[in-house]
């Protein structure tokens, strides 16, 4: 690296390396700083006003307390032995010395630049600007940060005596802190942000603070981070547009039947049970991505459960209510609309967990209408659950229950924040930088519109889920109690198609694989490429990713994967072939409303309730 002088110009003849970080119009810059402070006052007012009125009660202390307790346990190991503490400090100091020595060499024009002390992880987009390597100051910050965060991760990895849950939480919290303090997140330590701020004389900060105030107001006192431009989208107009009718409505669910597009259809209708965490139209974003539309084109008579966005009225609605008034009600509506008593069912994520619990209950009660079950990224055993398990222990569940008891539900923003934190490097900090520091509006994106369309969690429902699944793992243990019965997955003897995705951070492929052993019938385990959403919503026409099939899902997961056969593209066609192998009898297509009164057009009214 050469010394910064007048010859150090941008390739296009622009300002020198130093000049690009100097304010050109101090008066205008000062005026914009004043405007930014004015907008910051509006942001502060949007945050404090709901609290002063008692509309918002902060529960920030609870997760912070849990993080402090977790780090305390980690510290006990490293500080409990002076020799061990010294070794840890020595490793960090050695890393800093390497960074310092590299910095000295890089400013010397007569020496060859040494390699970095540590490289960013593959796929890390934070340090792509050339100045992170070319400018001695920013290069030093980058390397010091990477050395520190790598060292902190190693403290967790090498701490002996930690139980697995504490280690998982420590790793998660270290990652959150590391992501938050990255030099790329701050104006003065990010070369790209620094240059943009100087070039615009701070106008980017004025726009950004205005957006921050708007987003806090939109969250009614909490930050509702915008991840896309949502204005182009309207449910039923250009998103969730597959034609159909609402044929039933209960306190917790609307049942939608979609119009056929083929002359004949499979005799067995298809009932989809989506998660109530987020909304069903992830399976119907647009005609190109819609699994629902594609299934109709393959000859399925598709019915979907559209869950209510609960409020105070639904606080006591637990899993039995969601089974009776949602899933079982859906089966009743399917039978009323088609006359069919045999149905194929799909459950997605927690909707799949509910479907599995319902199947175990209905088997004991003698309701055998569901003849095959497909699970999309569904956990029934939570021994190796994903990163959401970080938020679940007795103290944290009790805190959530206290919070829900005030209104009868958990605010949708709470769950949205939790999911975003699982991938904070992708779903939080890039948007903080783009929106509030660059002052740029994010681009329209239907998937992120869906992601922002938060749903509340009914108190009894959510408490039952957290305790029986994540905390006590009762479903796979055969100790879950529903409707006065103790249910067992072994009672589910119908064929099961169990789809996992390779990079899933919510329902890991290993967890889905191990859950397969608890069913009482044959299980077809399939692993798709990509993650929890993209791995599922992968239409064949996109020709993306791949999927793996193999033998029975027994024994060691890695051994299964080593012998599994990889197929290019979407798993959708493989699933369709599996469905037709169960029963491929076809009948004339069924149009909604032929045998019953309809209640309106798809996608219905429940899905349009926003929080």
XYZ file of C-alpha atoms in Angstrom, residues 499-503 526-531 534-536 538 543-549 561 565-572:
31
model
C -39.211 -32.801 3.840
C -36.204 -31.125 5.438
C -33.944 -28.418 4.024
C -30.172 -28.545 4.222
C -29.502 -25.039 5.570
C -36.247 -35.997 1.561
C -33.735 -33.185 2.065
C -33.909 -30.154 -0.206
C -31.178 -27.628 -0.828
C -31.229 -24.112 0.690
C -33.188 -23.123 3.809
C -36.269 -20.982 -0.251
C -35.820 -24.740 0.039
C -39.592 -25.225 0.239
C -38.689 -23.767 -5.100
C -34.275 -24.863 -11.906
C -32.615 -23.981 -8.609
C -30.987 -25.995 -5.842
C -31.334 -29.778 -5.529
C -32.739 -32.458 -3.273
C -31.542 -35.752 -1.823
C -33.361 -39.061 -1.490
C -26.577 -38.394 3.632
C -28.798 -39.701 -4.215
C -28.653 -36.044 -5.269
C -31.171 -34.758 -7.814
C -30.947 -31.346 -9.523
C -33.809 -28.879 -9.224
C -37.041 -28.910 -7.237
C -38.402 -31.670 -5.015
C -41.969 -30.717 -6.008
